[in-house]
mmCIF file of C-alpha atoms in Angstrom:
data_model
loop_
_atom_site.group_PDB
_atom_site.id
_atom_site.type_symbol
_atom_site.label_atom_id
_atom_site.label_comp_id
_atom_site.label_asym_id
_atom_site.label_seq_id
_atom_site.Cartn_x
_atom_site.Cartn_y
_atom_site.Cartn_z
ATOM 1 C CA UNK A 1 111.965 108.575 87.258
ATOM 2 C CA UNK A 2 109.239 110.603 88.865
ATOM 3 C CA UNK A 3 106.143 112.449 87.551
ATOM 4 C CA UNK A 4 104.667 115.653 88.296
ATOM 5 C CA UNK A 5 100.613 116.173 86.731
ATOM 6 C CA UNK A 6 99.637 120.000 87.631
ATOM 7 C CA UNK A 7 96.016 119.014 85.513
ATOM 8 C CA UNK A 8 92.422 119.845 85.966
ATOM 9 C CA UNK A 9 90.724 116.620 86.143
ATOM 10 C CA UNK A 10 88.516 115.802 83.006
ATOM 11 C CA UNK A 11 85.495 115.860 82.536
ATOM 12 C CA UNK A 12 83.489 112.832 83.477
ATOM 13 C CA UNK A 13 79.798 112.660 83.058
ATOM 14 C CA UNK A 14 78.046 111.528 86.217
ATOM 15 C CA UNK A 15 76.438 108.059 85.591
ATOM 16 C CA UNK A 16 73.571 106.901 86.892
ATOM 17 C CA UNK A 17 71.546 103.408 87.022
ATOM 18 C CA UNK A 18 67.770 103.956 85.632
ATOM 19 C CA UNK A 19 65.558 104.217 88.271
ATOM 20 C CA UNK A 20 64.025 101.056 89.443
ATOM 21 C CA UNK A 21 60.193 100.640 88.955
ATOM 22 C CA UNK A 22 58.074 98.593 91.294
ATOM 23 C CA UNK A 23 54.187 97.840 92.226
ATOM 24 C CA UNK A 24 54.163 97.863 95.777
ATOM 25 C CA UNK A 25 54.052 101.382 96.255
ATOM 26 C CA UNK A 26 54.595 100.894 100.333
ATOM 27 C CA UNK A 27 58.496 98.939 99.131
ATOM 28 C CA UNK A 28 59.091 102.197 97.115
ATOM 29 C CA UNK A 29 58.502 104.417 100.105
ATOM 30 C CA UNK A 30 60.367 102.497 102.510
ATOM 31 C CA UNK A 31 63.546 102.428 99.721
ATOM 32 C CA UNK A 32 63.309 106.294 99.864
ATOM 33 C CA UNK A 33 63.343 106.249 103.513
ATOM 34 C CA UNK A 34 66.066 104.694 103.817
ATOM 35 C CA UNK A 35 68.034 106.228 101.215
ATOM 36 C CA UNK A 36 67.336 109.450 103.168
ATOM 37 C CA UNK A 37 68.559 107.671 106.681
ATOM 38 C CA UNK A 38 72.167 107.119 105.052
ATOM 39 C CA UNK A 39 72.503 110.169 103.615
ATOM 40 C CA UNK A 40 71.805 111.763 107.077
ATOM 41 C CA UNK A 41 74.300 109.659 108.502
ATOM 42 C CA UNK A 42 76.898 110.552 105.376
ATOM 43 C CA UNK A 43 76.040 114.341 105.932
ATOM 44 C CA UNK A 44 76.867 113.753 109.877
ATOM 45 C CA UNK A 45 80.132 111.927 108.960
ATOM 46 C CA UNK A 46 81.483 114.284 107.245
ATOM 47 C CA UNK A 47 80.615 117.273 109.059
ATOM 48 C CA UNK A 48 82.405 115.360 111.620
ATOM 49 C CA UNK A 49 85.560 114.409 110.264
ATOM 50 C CA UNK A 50 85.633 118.031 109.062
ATOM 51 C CA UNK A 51 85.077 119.209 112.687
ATOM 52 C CA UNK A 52 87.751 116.792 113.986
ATOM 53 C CA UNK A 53 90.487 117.336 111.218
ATOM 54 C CA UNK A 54 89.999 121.489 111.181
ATOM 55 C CA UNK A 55 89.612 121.212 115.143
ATOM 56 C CA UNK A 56 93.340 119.110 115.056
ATOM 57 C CA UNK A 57 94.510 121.774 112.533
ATOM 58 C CA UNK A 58 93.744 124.589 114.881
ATOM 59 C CA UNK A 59 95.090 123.239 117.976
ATOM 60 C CA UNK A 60 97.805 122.482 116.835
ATOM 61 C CA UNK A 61 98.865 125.372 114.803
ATOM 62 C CA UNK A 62 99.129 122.557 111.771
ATOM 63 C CA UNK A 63 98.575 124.825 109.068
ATOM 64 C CA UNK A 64 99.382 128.521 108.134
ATOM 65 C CA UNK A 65 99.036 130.973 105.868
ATOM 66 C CA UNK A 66 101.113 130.186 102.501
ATOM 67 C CA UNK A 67 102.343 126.828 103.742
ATOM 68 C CA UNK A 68 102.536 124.447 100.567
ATOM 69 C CA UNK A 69 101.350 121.082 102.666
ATOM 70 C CA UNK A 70 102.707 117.662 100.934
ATOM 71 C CA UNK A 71 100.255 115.286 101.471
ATOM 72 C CA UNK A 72 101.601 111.418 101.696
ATOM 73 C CA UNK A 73 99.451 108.822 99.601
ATOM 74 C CA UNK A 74 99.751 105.280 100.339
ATOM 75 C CA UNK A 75 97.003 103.801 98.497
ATOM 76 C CA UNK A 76 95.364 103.410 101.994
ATOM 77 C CA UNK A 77 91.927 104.017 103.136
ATOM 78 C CA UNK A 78 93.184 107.063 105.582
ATOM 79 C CA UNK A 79 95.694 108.712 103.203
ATOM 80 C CA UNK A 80 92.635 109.371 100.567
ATOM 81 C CA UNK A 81 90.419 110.108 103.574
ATOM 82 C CA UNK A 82 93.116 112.877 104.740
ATOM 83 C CA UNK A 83 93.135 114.459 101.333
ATOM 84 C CA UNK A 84 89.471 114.432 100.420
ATOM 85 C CA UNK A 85 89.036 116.132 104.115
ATOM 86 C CA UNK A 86 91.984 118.505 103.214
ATOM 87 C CA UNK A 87 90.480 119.514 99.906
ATOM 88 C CA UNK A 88 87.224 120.768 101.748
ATOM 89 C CA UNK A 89 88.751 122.332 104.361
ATOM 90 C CA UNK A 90 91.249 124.373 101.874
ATOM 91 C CA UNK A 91 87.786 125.565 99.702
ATOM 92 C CA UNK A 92 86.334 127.350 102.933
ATOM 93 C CA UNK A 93 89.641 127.664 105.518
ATOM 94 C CA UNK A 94 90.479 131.541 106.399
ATOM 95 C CA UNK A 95 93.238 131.141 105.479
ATOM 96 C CA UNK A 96 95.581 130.813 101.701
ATOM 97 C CA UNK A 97 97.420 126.995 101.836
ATOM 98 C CA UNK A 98 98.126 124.435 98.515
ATOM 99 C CA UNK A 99 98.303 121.011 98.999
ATOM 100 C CA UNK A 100 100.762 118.336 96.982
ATOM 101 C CA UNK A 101 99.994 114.926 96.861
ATOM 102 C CA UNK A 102 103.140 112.637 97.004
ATOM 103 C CA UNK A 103 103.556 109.117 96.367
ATOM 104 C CA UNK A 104 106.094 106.773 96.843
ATOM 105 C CA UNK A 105 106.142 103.942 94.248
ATOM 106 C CA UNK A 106 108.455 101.497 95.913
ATOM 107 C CA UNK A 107 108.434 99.064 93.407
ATOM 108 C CA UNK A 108 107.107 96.469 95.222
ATOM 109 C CA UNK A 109 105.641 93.426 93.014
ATOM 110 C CA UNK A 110 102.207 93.180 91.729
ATOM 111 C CA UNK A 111 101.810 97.264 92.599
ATOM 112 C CA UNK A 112 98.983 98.815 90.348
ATOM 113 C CA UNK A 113 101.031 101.855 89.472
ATOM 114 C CA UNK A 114 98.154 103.135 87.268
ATOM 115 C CA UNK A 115 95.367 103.359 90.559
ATOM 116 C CA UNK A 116 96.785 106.614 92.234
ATOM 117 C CA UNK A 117 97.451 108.848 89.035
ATOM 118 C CA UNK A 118 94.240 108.153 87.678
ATOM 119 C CA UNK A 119 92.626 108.792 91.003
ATOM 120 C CA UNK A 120 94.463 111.987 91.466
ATOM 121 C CA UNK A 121 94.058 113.456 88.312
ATOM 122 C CA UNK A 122 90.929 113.135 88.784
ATOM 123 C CA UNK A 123 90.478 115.731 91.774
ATOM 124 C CA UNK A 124 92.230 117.911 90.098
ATOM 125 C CA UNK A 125 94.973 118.233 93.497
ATOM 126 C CA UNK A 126 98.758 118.634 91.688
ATOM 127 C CA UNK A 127 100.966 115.464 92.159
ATOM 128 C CA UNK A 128 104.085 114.060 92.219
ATOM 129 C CA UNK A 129 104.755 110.204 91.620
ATOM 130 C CA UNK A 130 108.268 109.288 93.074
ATOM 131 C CA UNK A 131 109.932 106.184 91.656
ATOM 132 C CA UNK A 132 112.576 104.272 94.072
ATOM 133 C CA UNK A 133 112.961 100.493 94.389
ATOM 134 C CA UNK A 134 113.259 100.091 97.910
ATOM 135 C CA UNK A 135 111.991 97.021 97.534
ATOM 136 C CA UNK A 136 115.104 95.576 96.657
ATOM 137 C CA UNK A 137 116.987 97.055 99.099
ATOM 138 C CA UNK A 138 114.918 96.057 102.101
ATOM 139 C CA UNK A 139 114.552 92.065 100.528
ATOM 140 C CA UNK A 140 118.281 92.114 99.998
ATOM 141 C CA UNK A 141 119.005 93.289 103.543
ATOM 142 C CA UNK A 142 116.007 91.925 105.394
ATOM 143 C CA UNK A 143 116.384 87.786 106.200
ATOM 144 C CA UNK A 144 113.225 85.942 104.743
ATOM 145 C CA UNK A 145 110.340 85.954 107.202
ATOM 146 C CA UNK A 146 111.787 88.993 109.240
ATOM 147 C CA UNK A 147 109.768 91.898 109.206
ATOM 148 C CA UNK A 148 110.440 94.397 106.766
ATOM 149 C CA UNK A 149 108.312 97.734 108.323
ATOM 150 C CA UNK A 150 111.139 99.052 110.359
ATOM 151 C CA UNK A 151 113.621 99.164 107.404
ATOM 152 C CA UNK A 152 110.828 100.393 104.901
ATOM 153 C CA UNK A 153 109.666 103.038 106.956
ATOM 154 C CA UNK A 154 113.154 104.628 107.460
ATOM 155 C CA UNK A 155 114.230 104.497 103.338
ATOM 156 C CA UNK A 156 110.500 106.262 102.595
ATOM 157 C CA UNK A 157 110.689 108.730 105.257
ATOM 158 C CA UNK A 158 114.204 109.783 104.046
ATOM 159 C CA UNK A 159 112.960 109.818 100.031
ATOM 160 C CA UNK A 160 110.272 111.683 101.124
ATOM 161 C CA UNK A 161 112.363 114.476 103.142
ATOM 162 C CA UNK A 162 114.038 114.878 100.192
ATOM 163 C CA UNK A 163 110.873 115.050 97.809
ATOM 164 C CA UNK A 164 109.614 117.499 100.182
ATOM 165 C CA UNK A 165 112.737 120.034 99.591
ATOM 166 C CA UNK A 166 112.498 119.858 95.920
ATOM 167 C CA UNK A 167 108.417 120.377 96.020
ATOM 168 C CA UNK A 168 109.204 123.391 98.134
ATOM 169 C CA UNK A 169 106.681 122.356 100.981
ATOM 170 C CA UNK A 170 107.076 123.829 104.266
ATOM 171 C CA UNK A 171 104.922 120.941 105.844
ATOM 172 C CA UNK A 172 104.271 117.031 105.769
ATOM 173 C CA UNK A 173 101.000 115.636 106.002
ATOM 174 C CA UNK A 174 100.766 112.030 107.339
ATOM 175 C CA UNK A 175 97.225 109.752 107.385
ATOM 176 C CA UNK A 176 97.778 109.091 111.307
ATOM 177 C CA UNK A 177 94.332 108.571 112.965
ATOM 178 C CA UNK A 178 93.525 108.439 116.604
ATOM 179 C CA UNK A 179 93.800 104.709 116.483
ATOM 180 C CA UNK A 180 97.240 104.863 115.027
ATOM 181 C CA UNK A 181 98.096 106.962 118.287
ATOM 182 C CA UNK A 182 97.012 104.825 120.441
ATOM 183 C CA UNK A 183 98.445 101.918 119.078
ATOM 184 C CA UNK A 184 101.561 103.538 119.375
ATOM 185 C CA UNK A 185 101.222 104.330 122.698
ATOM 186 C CA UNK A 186 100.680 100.857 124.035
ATOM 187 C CA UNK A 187 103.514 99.212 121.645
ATOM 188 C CA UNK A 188 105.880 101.600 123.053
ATOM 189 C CA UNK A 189 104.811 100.797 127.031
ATOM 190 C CA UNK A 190 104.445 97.242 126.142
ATOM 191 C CA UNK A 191 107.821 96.621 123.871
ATOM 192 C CA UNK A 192 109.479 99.753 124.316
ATOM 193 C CA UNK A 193 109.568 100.813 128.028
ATOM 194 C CA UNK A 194 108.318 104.192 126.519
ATOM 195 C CA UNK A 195 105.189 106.412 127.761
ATOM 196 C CA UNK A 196 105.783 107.408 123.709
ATOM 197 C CA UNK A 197 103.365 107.875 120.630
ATOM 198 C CA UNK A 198 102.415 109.795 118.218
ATOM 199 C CA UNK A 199 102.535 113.346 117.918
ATOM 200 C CA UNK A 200 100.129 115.135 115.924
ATOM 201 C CA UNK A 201 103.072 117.620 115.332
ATOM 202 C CA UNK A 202 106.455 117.391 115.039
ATOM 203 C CA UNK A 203 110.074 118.635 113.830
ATOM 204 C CA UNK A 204 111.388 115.579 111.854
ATOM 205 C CA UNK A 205 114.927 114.197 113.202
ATOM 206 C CA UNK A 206 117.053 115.970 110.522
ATOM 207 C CA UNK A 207 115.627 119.459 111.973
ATOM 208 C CA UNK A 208 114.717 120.378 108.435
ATOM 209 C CA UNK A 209 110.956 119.427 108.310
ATOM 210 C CA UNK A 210 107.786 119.840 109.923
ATOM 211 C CA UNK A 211 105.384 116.721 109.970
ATOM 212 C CA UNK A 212 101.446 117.250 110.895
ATOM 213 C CA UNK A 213 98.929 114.278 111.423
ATOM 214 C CA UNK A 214 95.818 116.449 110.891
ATOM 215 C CA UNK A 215 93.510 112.789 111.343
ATOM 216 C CA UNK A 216 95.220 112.732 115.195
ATOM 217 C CA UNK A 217 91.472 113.104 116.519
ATOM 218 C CA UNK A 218 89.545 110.496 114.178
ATOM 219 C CA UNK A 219 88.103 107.616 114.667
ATOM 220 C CA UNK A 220 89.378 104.622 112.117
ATOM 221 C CA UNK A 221 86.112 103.568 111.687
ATOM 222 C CA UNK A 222 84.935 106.982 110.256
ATOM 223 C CA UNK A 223 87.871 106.486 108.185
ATOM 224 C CA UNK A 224 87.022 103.088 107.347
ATOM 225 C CA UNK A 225 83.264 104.130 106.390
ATOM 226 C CA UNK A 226 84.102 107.101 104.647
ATOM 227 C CA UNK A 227 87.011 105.320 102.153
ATOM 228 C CA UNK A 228 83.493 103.362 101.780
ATOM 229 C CA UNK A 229 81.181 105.928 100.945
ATOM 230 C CA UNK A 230 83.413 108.037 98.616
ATOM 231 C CA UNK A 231 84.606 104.431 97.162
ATOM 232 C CA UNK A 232 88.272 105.314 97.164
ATOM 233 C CA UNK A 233 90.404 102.609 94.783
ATOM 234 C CA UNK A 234 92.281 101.235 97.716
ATOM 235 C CA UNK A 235 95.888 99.425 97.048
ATOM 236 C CA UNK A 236 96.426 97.005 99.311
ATOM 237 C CA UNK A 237 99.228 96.893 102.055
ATOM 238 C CA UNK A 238 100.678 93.863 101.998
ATOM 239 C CA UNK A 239 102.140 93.702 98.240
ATOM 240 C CA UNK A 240 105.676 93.598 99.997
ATOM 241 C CA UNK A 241 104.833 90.402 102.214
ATOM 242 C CA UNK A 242 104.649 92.283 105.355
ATOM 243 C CA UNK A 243 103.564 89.890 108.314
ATOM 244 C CA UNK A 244 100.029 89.413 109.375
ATOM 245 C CA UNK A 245 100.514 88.646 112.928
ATOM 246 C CA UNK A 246 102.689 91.932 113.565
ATOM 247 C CA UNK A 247 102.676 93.524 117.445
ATOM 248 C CA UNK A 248 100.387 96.430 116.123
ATOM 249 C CA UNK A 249 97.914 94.265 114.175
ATOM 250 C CA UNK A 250 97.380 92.446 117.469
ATOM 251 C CA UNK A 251 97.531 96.208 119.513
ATOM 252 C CA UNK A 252 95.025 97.511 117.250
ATOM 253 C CA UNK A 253 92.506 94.396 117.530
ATOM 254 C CA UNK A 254 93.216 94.481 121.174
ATOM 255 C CA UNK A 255 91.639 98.214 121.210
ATOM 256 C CA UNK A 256 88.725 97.359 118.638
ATOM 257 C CA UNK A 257 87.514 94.486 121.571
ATOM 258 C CA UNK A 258 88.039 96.936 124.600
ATOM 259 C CA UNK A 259 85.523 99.727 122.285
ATOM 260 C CA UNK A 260 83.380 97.165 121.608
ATOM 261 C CA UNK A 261 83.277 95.145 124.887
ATOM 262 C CA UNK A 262 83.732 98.814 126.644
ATOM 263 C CA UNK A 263 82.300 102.038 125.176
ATOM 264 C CA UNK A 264 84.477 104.985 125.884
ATOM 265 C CA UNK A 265 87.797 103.303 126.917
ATOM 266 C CA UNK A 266 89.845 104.147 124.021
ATOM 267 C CA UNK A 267 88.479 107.776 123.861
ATOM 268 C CA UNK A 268 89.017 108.205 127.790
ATOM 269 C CA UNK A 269 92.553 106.687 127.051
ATOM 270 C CA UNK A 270 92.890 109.172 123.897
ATOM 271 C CA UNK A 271 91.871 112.133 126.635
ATOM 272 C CA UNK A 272 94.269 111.129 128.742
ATOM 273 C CA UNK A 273 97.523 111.922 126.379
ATOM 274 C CA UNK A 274 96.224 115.122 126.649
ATOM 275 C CA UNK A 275 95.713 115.219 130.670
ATOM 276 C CA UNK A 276 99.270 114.435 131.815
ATOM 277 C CA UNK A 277 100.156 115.203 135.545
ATOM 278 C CA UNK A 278 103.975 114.475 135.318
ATOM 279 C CA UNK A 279 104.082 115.113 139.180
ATOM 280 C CA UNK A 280 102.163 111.653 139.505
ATOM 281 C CA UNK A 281 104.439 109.764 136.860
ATOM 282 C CA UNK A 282 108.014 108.637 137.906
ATOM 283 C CA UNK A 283 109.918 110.526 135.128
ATOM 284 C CA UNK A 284 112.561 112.547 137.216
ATOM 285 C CA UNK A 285 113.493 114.597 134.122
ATOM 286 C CA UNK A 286 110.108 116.021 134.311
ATOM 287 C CA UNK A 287 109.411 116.942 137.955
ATOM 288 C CA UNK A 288 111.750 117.370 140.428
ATOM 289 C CA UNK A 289 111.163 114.694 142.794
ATOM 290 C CA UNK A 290 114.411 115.017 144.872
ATOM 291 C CA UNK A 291 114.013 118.970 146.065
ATOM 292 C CA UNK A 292 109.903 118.405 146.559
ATOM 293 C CA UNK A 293 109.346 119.983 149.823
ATOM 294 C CA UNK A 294 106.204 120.984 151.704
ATOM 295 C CA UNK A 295 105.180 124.490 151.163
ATOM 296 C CA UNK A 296 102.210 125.189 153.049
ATOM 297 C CA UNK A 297 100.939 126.221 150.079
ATOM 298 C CA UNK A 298 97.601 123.575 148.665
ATOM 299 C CA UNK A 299 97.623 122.220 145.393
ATOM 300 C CA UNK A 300 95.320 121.028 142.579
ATOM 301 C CA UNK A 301 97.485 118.737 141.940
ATOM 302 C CA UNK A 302 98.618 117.322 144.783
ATOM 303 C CA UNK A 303 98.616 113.408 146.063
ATOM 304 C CA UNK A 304 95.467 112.498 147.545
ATOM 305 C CA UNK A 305 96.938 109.602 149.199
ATOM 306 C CA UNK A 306 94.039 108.664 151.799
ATOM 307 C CA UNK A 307 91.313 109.559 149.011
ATOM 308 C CA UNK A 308 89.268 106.882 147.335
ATOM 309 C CA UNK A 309 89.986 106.510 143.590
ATOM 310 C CA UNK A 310 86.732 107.757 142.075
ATOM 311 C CA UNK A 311 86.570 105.944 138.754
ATOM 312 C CA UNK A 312 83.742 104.020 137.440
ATOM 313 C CA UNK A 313 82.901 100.245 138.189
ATOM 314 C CA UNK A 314 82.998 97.664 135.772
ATOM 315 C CA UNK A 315 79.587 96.363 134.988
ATOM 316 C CA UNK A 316 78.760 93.581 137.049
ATOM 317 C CA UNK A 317 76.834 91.748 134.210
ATOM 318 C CA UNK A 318 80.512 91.256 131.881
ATOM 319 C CA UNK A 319 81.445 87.865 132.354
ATOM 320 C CA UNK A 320 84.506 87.510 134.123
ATOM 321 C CA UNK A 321 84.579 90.648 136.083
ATOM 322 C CA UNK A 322 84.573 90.740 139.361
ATOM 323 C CA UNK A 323 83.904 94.105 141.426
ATOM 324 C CA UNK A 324 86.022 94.522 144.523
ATOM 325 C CA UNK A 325 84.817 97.378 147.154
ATOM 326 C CA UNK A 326 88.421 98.763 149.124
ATOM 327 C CA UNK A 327 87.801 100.075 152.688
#
């Protein structure tokens, strides 16, 4: 049984605590003062996620005029985030688009069916609550202790393909951040023999859909602090028993040490998925290694065999790294 709620969201006075009273008038100062520090830093976060998301949106032709965009709500922190960016950028984009949020109640055990509704009523965005016990299906089919994403995944993206048609949306919003596509990346060359990830834009496999990842150039952390800030009800992911030690976990905690250990790795790695030089991969289906000849004619792009690699060094001062001059 689904549920579609096309409402304006009530009506909800704002609450507020009484203000706090205090002799020391020095304490009261330094409260306002500080107060002011985080709302500059909220104001800069989400001129920034709006900068990233409508800069993604642009580049990638995401979004046109009159497309009906379904957005998919897990219950996670970057789903909400990708709405409540959405929402702002549809008030003041040049351009006419609606927006659908879509969720998939799978039924799993101990779900709080009630959080999402409520939440989405109350921004007023029209919704659509789809009811399918794939639960079930993956526990019946899935050996005890196995891991249950792969299977999971491939039931909700077909339900959802389908929910799409009957919505009448020409597009598919998924909450896909940077980190997501960088995980990917690395679980494909590590597991899958791939140089694969994410794209922020694709045609689905059945040719009939087109799915966007407008978050493609944010941070998880900025989604992480903004779920925070706006104090989105989050539903937790692990309802179904999925596995806490899963290859992606570990990918993703992997990057988190690198950013911390090494500021601007994982956005010079991000950069580089969008600075490919095929002619210096070993992908014959993408440059014709066989017929390349000399041509007399230089290059940009050309090997620099003899030439030093000019990247930075390592800091001397990390433990365990050792810097090595070539000759």
């Amino acid at each position: 049984m689904s549920t579609v709620v096309n409402e304006a969201p009530p009506t909800n006075p704002a609450l507020s605590a009484p203000s706090g009273w205090t002799d020391e008038p020095a304490e009261a100062a330094a409260g306002g003062a500080a107060r002011m520090k985080i709302e500059r830093e909220t104001h800069k976060l989400e001129k920034r996620l709006c900068r990233e998301v409508g800069k993604a949106i642009v580049d990638f032709n995401m979004i046109e005029e009159g497309d009906k965009v379904m957005v998919c709500m897990s219950g996670g922190k970057d789903s909400y985030a990708l709405l409540d960016i959405l929402l702002k950028l549809k008030a003041r984009a040049p351009i006419h688009f609606d927006l659908v949020a879509v969720n998939l109640d799978q039924k799993q055990p101990g779900f709080p069916e009630h959080v999402l509704p409520e939440y989405l009523a109350s921004t007023g965005v029209p919704f659509h609550i789809e009811n399918e016990d794939t639960y079930s299906i993956v526990k019946k089919l899935i050996p005890e202790g196995k891991t249950t994403c792969s299977l999971c995944s491939r039931l909700r993206r077909g339900i959802l393909y389908r929910v799409a048609d009957e919505l009448g949306c020409t597009k598919i919003a998924l909450g896909h951040h940077r980190d997501d596509i960088l995980q990917t990346l690395l679980l494909n060359m590590f597991f899958g023999g791939k140089m694969k990830s994410m794209p922020p834009k694709l045609v689905s496999d059945d040719g009939k859909h087109v799915v966007i990842r407008p978050l493609a150039y944010v941070a998880e952390k900025d989604t992480a602090r903004w779920a925070a800030h706006r104090n989105f009800p989050i539903i937790p992911c692990n309802l179904c028993g999925s596995q806490e030690n899963l290859q992606r976990k570990q990918v993703g905690e992997m990057l988190r040490e690198w950013e911390k250990r090494f500021p601007g790795r994982v956005e010079n790695m991000f950069n580089a998925l969008q600075n490919v030089v095929p002619s210096h991969l070993l992908d014959g289906s993408l440059y014709d290694f066989k017929n390349a000849k000399a041509t007399g004619i230089a290059s940009e792009d050309g090997d620099k065999a003899f030439d030093k690699d000019e990247f930075a060094a390592p800091s001397p001062s990390l433990p365990g790294v050792q810097v090595v001059q070539l000759s």
